[in-house]
Amino acid sequence: MVNFVLRRLVLAALVSLTVLTLAFTLTRLSGDLAISIAGPSATQEDIELVRRSYGLDRPLLEQFFAWVSRAAVGDFGESFFFRARVSDLILERMPVTLTLGLVGLSIALVVSIPMGILAAVRENTWVDRVVQLIAMLGQAMPGFWIGLIMMIFFGLQLGWLPVSGTGSWEHYVMPGAVLAFSAIPALTRLTRSGMIQALGSDYIRTARAKGLSRFSILFKHALRNAALPVVSIASVQLGFMLGGSIVIESVFALHGVGFLAWESITKNDFPVVQAVVLVLAVIYVGLTLAADMLNALLDPRLRG
Amino acid sequence: MSLLEIRDLHVRFGATAAVRGADIVVERGETHCIVGESGCGKSVTSLAVMGLLAKGAQRRAGRMAFDGIDLQPMSERQLSRLRGDRMAMIFQEPMTSLNPAYTVGSQMAEVRTRHKGGSRRAALERAEELLAKVGITAPGLRLGQFPHQLSGGLRQRVMIAMALMNDPELLIADEPTTALDVTIQAQILRLLAQLQSELGLGLMLITHDLGVVARVATRVSVMYAGQVVESAPTAELFANPQHPYTRGLLDCLPVPGKLPPGSQLGTIPGMVPKLTEDFRGCGFRSRCGFAQPACENEIPLTGDNHLCRCVLAQ
Amino acid sequence: MKKAGLYLGIAILGLITLAAIFAPLLTSHDPYAQNLDIRLSVPFWMEGANPDHLLGTDQLGRDYLARLLYGARVSLIIGVLTVIVSGVIGITMGILGGFFGGRVDDVVLFLITTRLAIPVVLVALAVVGLLGSSAVLVVLVLGLLLWDRFAVVARSTTMQVRGLDYVSAAWAAGCSTPRILISEVLPNILSHLAVVATLEMALAILLEAALSFLGLGVPPPLPSWGLMIAEGRDFMFFSAWVIWIPGIALFVLVLAINLLGDGLRDLVGDSR
């Protein structure tokens, strides 16, 4: 177990370091950063000034190590556009994105687990087919478009929910539902196949031979085993949701990290962009790590 | 009244007949062995009694009664009240028959609390007693262990102990030793035989091993191609086999001193027929030296105490 | 029943492809021609529709049907090209890792893990944002980001194929490694890769639409469906059809590709 955790930690660190390098390289793609920072109306002197003050005149490798050593302690420098520390900006926006992601994941789980169970219990009946059809339709819908349609319907026509902003919990319902949409097909399919596998297993036959109630067979004995892969995928999906929140946040004007990243990209504010890429990647790595640990806790066979 | 009475049981999976005439009576306190090769329908028969047939199986029977209670009209819910309480079952695959996610203690205790109520603590105490009874050392420790921490032999002992949690009257054991090492097989069989006589269980033991039958059975039923072809008290069957299949089966047994060294054991030529929906008559006729046109008709199981399903016996 | 999905998918995808190829024959309108006099005229099923513009016009008076038909070209071309780029990268990596195992496989697995940690939409937006939007760049960026599933599937299927007799026989016959990889391994895992290709094509089309929607995909005035939704956004509360039409087109196209993929998966007998 200790060995397993250590190996995962080393892998996580290596992945983070690679993403760090990529994030740095990404921002150097556009050629001379000083020109883009200084803006279109800048004179040659302005550009030189920018270049010196941001350390862009130093060798690339030196810039890289300077950035890495500061990023490692959470110092991502200063935003050009917002004139604030990048770490403060991200911390300030993170609660919105995290809330959105968690709301999205909760909705996805609440919808997909019962649907998956239902489809498995009624395997190869019309119920199963309807569930699979719903999953397939959901997978084909572009999230931002569903968001807009929901805005028209629930926001304008019915007037139930606010169409943008972050004032109350109601602001998170629609964007959360849209994010959930992206995760529901995968989670439903996984729950379904896991339950079908569990229900066909020998230990379920034993449970039936023991005369246990249908409830206990389904929820205690089958679901417990079917849930293991769902836990892994759920955390991965949460990672994808946080990464994908950039689209939904800009649709609903939620001022989270995704929206911040989008603003920064359009403003060429590269310290923010590379920091957000890095932070989201590290969160994803952390989530998969947590899922592995949680699985080890849930599955006695992995505990060794 | 017999403990278990099965008359003319038929089970079909789609167009394939798995069981097409099984008659088995298990009396209180006796060990009734069902023998036959793989695919002869012996496991399906036992699953049919417990109501554990896979989805899509069609079952019908002349009579199927446990302690005089007709099992056929019972709903899944009513049947589940009986299963694990008055009739219990253990299976062939001890490695996969326990739930990997729960401890031995928790899986044993739930059978008790489900049927008899009472506290979990009392159920766990009972589980510990039974683990000791089936010969498991340090039963208190085992209660907290997970299945993957136990060997196959230990898991089968756990399965047996679990089946005994509510003092069942009938225990069905479906090839309980097939998946185990030879040395462990003997231990488990001895344990089953000992528990059977000690607790006065009606034991329905399914096996393909005639050696096992000779040692433990009170009565034997031989199944072939979905039918019970012969049923008799053990000594009578070994001494005086009636059905050509039973005779062939006994000829395949290596008995020391019976055959001169170096000579070959008997074999039964041919293959088991494919049991389609419309298959009628004796399933053994294509391999039988005594086959005659009448074998293609339905043949009843005849006899009083020694039953046989063969045109020659009539 | 299952086959029905496959055929339906092929039929819809075929129709959309034909519509894209023969767009100039299906409409006489130029998708770029503006006519500010007839801005936002409504489609045929609504009151006061302009019979000349079956699906109405957009905020610049461009014919919506023409933009929709030409937009199918953008989606399909970007989808196919992205799959080619990502397929070449992912399949190469997967086959190498699966065939050689050991250190090579460790590196491949590490690259897959790293790639999964990178937020696709964000990085794609950032690259397009920094280098300026163009269709070529969208293809390159998505191709460089969406190879993971190709690699995973190519790797695991190669591992299975590697152990089979005919591969051992090819070894024994003294065939060179590249020859074995290309003529023995690749053909045997292609069916599984075809399933991945459909999934990735659907994903690439959705992502292109999302990037274009955020203004960092293909540049206007190209008729991308994502871009059409973005441009219609300001008018959606009054003229909802401006986002319904391209959205449904996108939905139907992606659904058709997914139906095709699911059907293929059943044919291949793959449960993934």
PDB file of N, CA, C and O in Angstrom, chain C residues 68-120:
ATOM      1  N   LEU C  68     -25.421  26.997 -43.542  1.00  0.00           N
ATOM      2  CA  LEU C  68     -25.514  25.691 -42.900  1.00  0.00           C
ATOM      3  C   LEU C  68     -24.838  24.621 -43.766  1.00  0.00           C
ATOM      4  O   LEU C  68     -24.056  23.804 -43.279  1.00  0.00           O
ATOM      5  N   LEU C  69     -25.125  24.656 -45.076  1.00  0.00           N
ATOM      6  CA  LEU C  69     -24.556  23.646 -45.977  1.00  0.00           C
ATOM      7  C   LEU C  69     -23.037  23.777 -46.070  1.00  0.00           C
ATOM      8  O   LEU C  69     -22.301  22.793 -45.976  1.00  0.00           O
ATOM      9  N   TYR C  70     -22.571  25.025 -46.242  1.00  0.00           N
ATOM     10  CA  TYR C  70     -21.125  25.209 -46.314  1.00  0.00           C
ATOM     11  C   TYR C  70     -20.467  24.944 -44.958  1.00  0.00           C
ATOM     12  O   TYR C  70     -19.312  24.543 -44.884  1.00  0.00           O
ATOM     13  N   GLY C  71     -21.249  25.168 -43.909  1.00  0.00           N
ATOM     14  CA  GLY C  71     -20.725  24.906 -42.558  1.00  0.00           C
ATOM     15  C   GLY C  71     -20.452  23.427 -42.332  1.00  0.00           C
ATOM     16  O   GLY C  71     -19.544  23.060 -41.599  1.00  0.00           O
ATOM     17  N   ALA C  72     -21.264  22.566 -42.999  1.00  0.00           N
ATOM     18  CA  ALA C  72     -21.037  21.128 -42.873  1.00  0.00           C
ATOM     19  C   ALA C  72     -19.639  20.781 -43.368  1.00  0.00           C
ATOM     20  O   ALA C  72     -18.959  19.917 -42.830  1.00  0.00           O
ATOM     21  N   ARG C  73     -19.190  21.505 -44.419  1.00  0.00           N
ATOM     22  CA  ARG C  73     -17.835  21.271 -44.929  1.00  0.00           C
ATOM     23  C   ARG C  73     -16.804  21.537 -43.838  1.00  0.00           C
ATOM     24  O   ARG C  73     -15.888  20.748 -43.622  1.00  0.00           O
ATOM     25  N   VAL C  74     -16.970  22.679 -43.140  1.00  0.00           N
ATOM     26  CA  VAL C  74     -16.009  23.031 -42.079  1.00  0.00           C
ATOM     27  C   VAL C  74     -15.965  21.923 -41.033  1.00  0.00           C
ATOM     28  O   VAL C  74     -14.896  21.411 -40.694  1.00  0.00           O
ATOM     29  N   SER C  75     -17.147  21.525 -40.542  1.00  0.00           N
ATOM     30  CA  SER C  75     -17.186  20.506 -39.497  1.00  0.00           C
ATOM     31  C   SER C  75     -16.552  19.209 -39.969  1.00  0.00           C
ATOM     32  O   SER C  75     -15.714  18.621 -39.281  1.00  0.00           O
ATOM     33  N   LEU C  76     -16.967  18.735 -41.143  1.00  0.00           N
ATOM     34  CA  LEU C  76     -16.482  17.439 -41.624  1.00  0.00           C
ATOM     35  C   LEU C  76     -14.988  17.468 -41.895  1.00  0.00           C
ATOM     36  O   LEU C  76     -14.251  16.560 -41.495  1.00  0.00           O
ATOM     37  N   ILE C  77     -14.524  18.532 -42.574  1.00  0.00           N
ATOM     38  CA  ILE C  77     -13.096  18.586 -42.910  1.00  0.00           C
ATOM     39  C   ILE C  77     -12.260  18.651 -41.636  1.00  0.00           C
ATOM     40  O   ILE C  77     -11.287  17.913 -41.464  1.00  0.00           O
ATOM     41  N   ILE C  78     -12.676  19.510 -40.702  1.00  0.00           N
ATOM     42  CA  ILE C  78     -11.898  19.615 -39.464  1.00  0.00           C
ATOM     43  C   ILE C  78     -11.956  18.307 -38.692  1.00  0.00           C
ATOM     44  O   ILE C  78     -10.946  17.834 -38.172  1.00  0.00           O
ATOM     45  N   GLY C  79     -13.130  17.675 -38.661  1.00  0.00           N
ATOM     46  CA  GLY C  79     -13.244  16.398 -37.965  1.00  0.00           C
ATOM     47  C   GLY C  79     -12.328  15.346 -38.555  1.00  0.00           C
ATOM     48  O   GLY C  79     -11.548  14.706 -37.853  1.00  0.00           O
ATOM     49  N   VAL C  80     -12.361  15.201 -39.877  1.00  0.00           N
ATOM     50  CA  VAL C  80     -11.559  14.160 -40.526  1.00  0.00           C
ATOM     51  C   VAL C  80     -10.061  14.449 -40.371  1.00  0.00           C
ATOM     52  O   VAL C  80      -9.276  13.573 -39.995  1.00  0.00           O
ATOM     53  N   LEU C  81      -9.670  15.682 -40.635  1.00  0.00           N
ATOM     54  CA  LEU C  81      -8.238  15.999 -40.554  1.00  0.00           C
ATOM     55  C   LEU C  81      -7.712  15.821 -39.135  1.00  0.00           C
ATOM     56  O   LEU C  81      -6.620  15.302 -38.923  1.00  0.00           O
ATOM     57  N   THR C  82      -8.507  16.244 -38.153  1.00  0.00           N
ATOM     58  CA  THR C  82      -8.063  16.075 -36.764  1.00  0.00           C
ATOM     59  C   THR C  82      -7.848  14.604 -36.442  1.00  0.00           C
ATOM     60  O   THR C  82      -6.854  14.241 -35.811  1.00  0.00           O
ATOM     61  N   VAL C  83      -8.791  13.761 -36.910  1.00  0.00           N
ATOM     62  CA  VAL C  83      -8.653  12.327 -36.645  1.00  0.00           C
ATOM     63  C   VAL C  83      -7.394  11.786 -37.315  1.00  0.00           C
ATOM     64  O   VAL C  83      -6.681  10.954 -36.736  1.00  0.00           O
ATOM     65  N   ILE C  84      -7.081  12.287 -38.510  1.00  0.00           N
ATOM     66  CA  ILE C  84      -5.871  11.801 -39.188  1.00  0.00           C
ATOM     67  C   ILE C  84      -4.632  12.171 -38.368  1.00  0.00           C
ATOM     68  O   ILE C  84      -3.783  11.331 -38.070  1.00  0.00           O
ATOM     69  N   VAL C  85      -4.551  13.446 -37.963  1.00  0.00           N
ATOM     70  CA  VAL C  85      -3.379  13.886 -37.191  1.00  0.00           C
ATOM     71  C   VAL C  85      -3.284  13.116 -35.877  1.00  0.00           C
ATOM     72  O   VAL C  85      -2.251  12.514 -35.558  1.00  0.00           O
ATOM     73  N   SER C  86      -4.385  13.101 -35.117  1.00  0.00           N
ATOM     74  CA  SER C  86      -4.320  12.468 -33.803  1.00  0.00           C
ATOM     75  C   SER C  86      -4.157  10.954 -33.947  1.00  0.00           C
ATOM     76  O   SER C  86      -3.470  10.314 -33.150  1.00  0.00           O
ATOM     77  N   GLY C  87      -4.754  10.386 -35.003  1.00  0.00           N
ATOM     78  CA  GLY C  87      -4.630   8.949 -35.219  1.00  0.00           C
ATOM     79  C   GLY C  87      -3.187   8.548 -35.476  1.00  0.00           C
ATOM     80  O   GLY C  87      -2.677   7.599 -34.885  1.00  0.00           O
ATOM     81  N   VAL C  88      -2.501   9.308 -36.345  1.00  0.00           N
ATOM     82  CA  VAL C  88      -1.105   8.975 -36.642  1.00  0.00           C
ATOM     83  C   VAL C  88      -0.271   9.020 -35.351  1.00  0.00           C
ATOM     84  O   VAL C  88       0.487   8.094 -35.052  1.00  0.00           O
ATOM     85  N   ILE C  89      -0.462  10.079 -34.577  1.00  0.00           N
ATOM     86  CA  ILE C  89       0.326  10.204 -33.334  1.00  0.00           C
ATOM     87  C   ILE C  89      -0.020   9.075 -32.364  1.00  0.00           C
ATOM     88  O   ILE C  89       0.850   8.352 -31.876  1.00  0.00           O
ATOM     89  N   GLY C  90      -1.311   8.930 -32.096  1.00  0.00           N
ATOM     90  CA  GLY C  90      -1.726   7.986 -31.060  1.00  0.00           C
ATOM     91  C   GLY C  90      -1.450   6.537 -31.438  1.00  0.00           C
ATOM     92  O   GLY C  90      -0.977   5.757 -30.609  1.00  0.00           O
ATOM     93  N   ILE C  91      -1.728   6.185 -32.692  1.00  0.00           N
ATOM     94  CA  ILE C  91      -1.537   4.788 -33.096  1.00  0.00           C
ATOM     95  C   ILE C  91      -0.055   4.426 -33.058  1.00  0.00           C
ATOM     96  O   ILE C  91       0.327   3.367 -32.576  1.00  0.00           O
ATOM     97  N   THR C  92       0.765   5.341 -33.547  1.00  0.00           N
ATOM     98  CA  THR C  92       2.214   5.083 -33.498  1.00  0.00           C
ATOM     99  C   THR C  92       2.648   4.823 -32.063  1.00  0.00           C
ATOM    100  O   THR C  92       3.306   3.825 -31.750  1.00  0.00           O
ATOM    101  N   MET C  93       2.257   5.723 -31.172  1.00  0.00           N
ATOM    102  CA  MET C  93       2.683   5.570 -29.775  1.00  0.00           C
ATOM    103  C   MET C  93       2.129   4.289 -29.168  1.00  0.00           C
ATOM    104  O   MET C  93       2.835   3.546 -28.492  1.00  0.00           O
ATOM    105  N   GLY C  94       0.855   4.035 -29.417  1.00  0.00           N
ATOM    106  CA  GLY C  94       0.218   2.864 -28.814  1.00  0.00           C
ATOM    107  C   GLY C  94       0.853   1.564 -29.295  1.00  0.00           C
ATOM    108  O   GLY C  94       1.145   0.673 -28.502  1.00  0.00           O
ATOM    109  N   ILE C  95       1.101   1.473 -30.605  1.00  0.00           N
ATOM    110  CA  ILE C  95       1.692   0.235 -31.139  1.00  0.00           C
ATOM    111  C   ILE C  95       3.097   0.040 -30.581  1.00  0.00           C
ATOM    112  O   ILE C  95       3.465  -1.051 -30.153  1.00  0.00           O
ATOM    113  N   LEU C  96       3.874   1.129 -30.553  1.00  0.00           N
ATOM    114  CA  LEU C  96       5.238   1.001 -30.031  1.00  0.00           C
ATOM    115  C   LEU C  96       5.210   0.529 -28.579  1.00  0.00           C
ATOM    116  O   LEU C  96       5.906  -0.417 -28.195  1.00  0.00           O
ATOM    117  N   GLY C  97       4.367   1.197 -27.752  1.00  0.00           N
ATOM    118  CA  GLY C  97       4.305   0.830 -26.334  1.00  0.00           C
ATOM    119  C   GLY C  97       3.815  -0.597 -26.151  1.00  0.00           C
ATOM    120  O   GLY C  97       4.384  -1.374 -25.389  1.00  0.00           O
ATOM    121  N   GLY C  98       2.763  -0.944 -26.887  1.00  0.00           N
ATOM    122  CA  GLY C  98       2.174  -2.270 -26.716  1.00  0.00           C
ATOM    123  C   GLY C  98       3.077  -3.370 -27.232  1.00  0.00           C
ATOM    124  O   GLY C  98       3.118  -4.458 -26.692  1.00  0.00           O
ATOM    125  N   PHE C  99       3.822  -3.063 -28.287  1.00  0.00           N
ATOM    126  CA  PHE C  99       4.645  -4.111 -28.895  1.00  0.00           C
ATOM    127  C   PHE C  99       5.947  -4.312 -28.133  1.00  0.00           C
ATOM    128  O   PHE C  99       6.360  -5.440 -27.887  1.00  0.00           O
ATOM    129  N   PHE C 100       6.588  -3.226 -27.765  1.00  0.00           N
ATOM    130  CA  PHE C 100       7.905  -3.375 -27.141  1.00  0.00           C
ATOM    131  C   PHE C 100       7.837  -3.523 -25.630  1.00  0.00           C
ATOM    132  O   PHE C 100       8.739  -4.082 -25.022  1.00  0.00           O
ATOM    133  N   GLY C 101       6.771  -2.995 -25.020  1.00  0.00           N
ATOM    134  CA  GLY C 101       6.655  -3.127 -23.562  1.00  0.00           C
ATOM    135  C   GLY C 101       7.818  -2.431 -22.860  1.00  0.00           C
ATOM    136  O   GLY C 101       8.484  -1.557 -23.422  1.00  0.00           O
ATOM    137  N   GLY C 102       8.047  -2.804 -21.638  1.00  0.00           N
ATOM    138  CA  GLY C 102       9.210  -2.323 -20.881  1.00  0.00           C
ATOM    139  C   GLY C 102       9.288  -0.804 -20.806  1.00  0.00           C
ATOM    140  O   GLY C 102       8.291  -0.128 -20.584  1.00  0.00           O
ATOM    141  N   ARG C 103      10.482  -0.293 -21.013  1.00  0.00           N
ATOM    142  CA  ARG C 103      10.721   1.146 -20.894  1.00  0.00           C
ATOM    143  C   ARG C 103       9.910   1.955 -21.896  1.00  0.00           C
ATOM    144  O   ARG C 103       9.346   3.005 -21.577  1.00  0.00           O
ATOM    145  N   VAL C 104       9.854   1.437 -23.140  1.00  0.00           N
ATOM    146  CA  VAL C 104       9.098   2.146 -24.174  1.00  0.00           C
ATOM    147  C   VAL C 104       7.659   2.328 -23.712  1.00  0.00           C
ATOM    148  O   VAL C 104       7.084   3.418 -23.811  1.00  0.00           O
ATOM    149  N   ASP C 105       7.103   1.236 -23.160  1.00  0.00           N
ATOM    150  CA  ASP C 105       5.719   1.281 -22.717  1.00  0.00           C
ATOM    151  C   ASP C 105       5.554   2.247 -21.544  1.00  0.00           C
ATOM    152  O   ASP C 105       4.568   2.978 -21.455  1.00  0.00           O
ATOM    153  N   ASP C 106       6.540   2.259 -20.657  1.00  0.00           N
ATOM    154  CA  ASP C 106       6.481   3.198 -19.524  1.00  0.00           C
ATOM    155  C   ASP C 106       6.380   4.632 -20.028  1.00  0.00           C
ATOM    156  O   ASP C 106       5.581   5.427 -19.533  1.00  0.00           O
ATOM    157  N   VAL C 107       7.221   4.941 -21.044  1.00  0.00           N
ATOM    158  CA  VAL C 107       7.208   6.302 -21.591  1.00  0.00           C
ATOM    159  C   VAL C 107       5.848   6.604 -22.209  1.00  0.00           C
ATOM    160  O   VAL C 107       5.257   7.669 -21.973  1.00  0.00           O
ATOM    161  N   VAL C 108       5.326   5.652 -22.977  1.00  0.00           N
ATOM    162  CA  VAL C 108       4.027   5.870 -23.631  1.00  0.00           C
ATOM    163  C   VAL C 108       2.935   6.091 -22.583  1.00  0.00           C
ATOM    164  O   VAL C 108       2.131   7.024 -22.686  1.00  0.00           O
ATOM    165  N   LEU C 109       2.949   5.249 -21.557  1.00  0.00           N
ATOM    166  CA  LEU C 109       1.939   5.397 -20.503  1.00  0.00           C
ATOM    167  C   LEU C 109       2.062   6.743 -19.814  1.00  0.00           C
ATOM    168  O   LEU C 109       1.073   7.400 -19.494  1.00  0.00           O
ATOM    169  N   PHE C 110       3.302   7.165 -19.607  1.00  0.00           N
ATOM    170  CA  PHE C 110       3.519   8.463 -18.964  1.00  0.00           C
ATOM    171  C   PHE C 110       2.969   9.587 -19.843  1.00  0.00           C
ATOM    172  O   PHE C 110       2.288  10.497 -19.355  1.00  0.00           O
ATOM    173  N   LEU C 111       3.233   9.498 -21.142  1.00  0.00           N
ATOM    174  CA  LEU C 111       2.741  10.540 -22.045  1.00  0.00           C
ATOM    175  C   LEU C 111       1.211  10.560 -22.057  1.00  0.00           C
ATOM    176  O   LEU C 111       0.602  11.633 -22.082  1.00  0.00           O
ATOM    177  N   ILE C 112       0.597   9.380 -22.020  1.00  0.00           N
ATOM    178  CA  ILE C 112      -0.877   9.333 -22.005  1.00  0.00           C
ATOM    179  C   ILE C 112      -1.394   9.989 -20.716  1.00  0.00           C
ATOM    180  O   ILE C 112      -2.314  10.809 -20.743  1.00  0.00           O
ATOM    181  N   THR C 113      -0.774   9.619 -19.588  1.00  0.00           N
ATOM    182  CA  THR C 113      -1.203  10.198 -18.310  1.00  0.00           C
ATOM    183  C   THR C 113      -1.071  11.717 -18.325  1.00  0.00           C
ATOM    184  O   THR C 113      -1.961  12.441 -17.880  1.00  0.00           O
ATOM    185  N   THR C 114       0.059  12.177 -18.853  1.00  0.00           N
ATOM    186  CA  THR C 114       0.285  13.626 -18.901  1.00  0.00           C
ATOM    187  C   THR C 114      -0.730  14.309 -19.791  1.00  0.00           C
ATOM    188  O   THR C 114      -1.324  15.321 -19.426  1.00  0.00           O
ATOM    189  N   ARG C 115      -0.947  13.714 -20.949  1.00  0.00           N
ATOM    190  CA  ARG C 115      -1.897  14.306 -21.895  1.00  0.00           C
ATOM    191  C   ARG C 115      -3.291  14.430 -21.242  1.00  0.00           C
ATOM    192  O   ARG C 115      -3.959  15.448 -21.394  1.00  0.00           O
ATOM    193  N   LEU C 116      -3.699  13.396 -20.475  1.00  0.00           N
ATOM    194  CA  LEU C 116      -5.026  13.451 -19.855  1.00  0.00           C
ATOM    195  C   LEU C 116      -5.109  14.564 -18.821  1.00  0.00           C
ATOM    196  O   LEU C 116      -6.190  15.081 -18.536  1.00  0.00           O
ATOM    197  N   ALA C 117      -3.961  14.943 -18.251  1.00  0.00           N
ATOM    198  CA  ALA C 117      -3.979  15.993 -17.232  1.00  0.00           C
ATOM    199  C   ALA C 117      -4.124  17.376 -17.841  1.00  0.00           C
ATOM    200  O   ALA C 117      -4.448  18.336 -17.147  1.00  0.00           O
ATOM    201  N   ILE C 118      -3.869  17.473 -19.160  1.00  0.00           N
ATOM    202  CA  ILE C 118      -3.914  18.801 -19.792  1.00  0.00           C
ATOM    203  C   ILE C 118      -5.353  19.154 -20.157  1.00  0.00           C
ATOM    204  O   ILE C 118      -6.022  18.387 -20.840  1.00  0.00           O
ATOM    205  N   PRO C 119      -5.849  20.280 -19.681  1.00  0.00           N
ATOM    206  CA  PRO C 119      -7.221  20.688 -20.044  1.00  0.00           C
ATOM    207  C   PRO C 119      -7.295  21.077 -21.517  1.00  0.00           C
ATOM    208  O   PRO C 119      -6.755  22.107 -21.920  1.00  0.00           O
ATOM    209  N   VAL C 120      -7.956  20.220 -22.320  1.00  0.00           N
ATOM    210  CA  VAL C 120      -7.956  20.363 -23.776  1.00  0.00           C
ATOM    211  C   VAL C 120      -8.471  21.719 -24.250  1.00  0.00           C
ATOM    212  O   VAL C 120      -7.791  22.445 -24.984  1.00  0.00           O
TER     213      VAL C 120
END
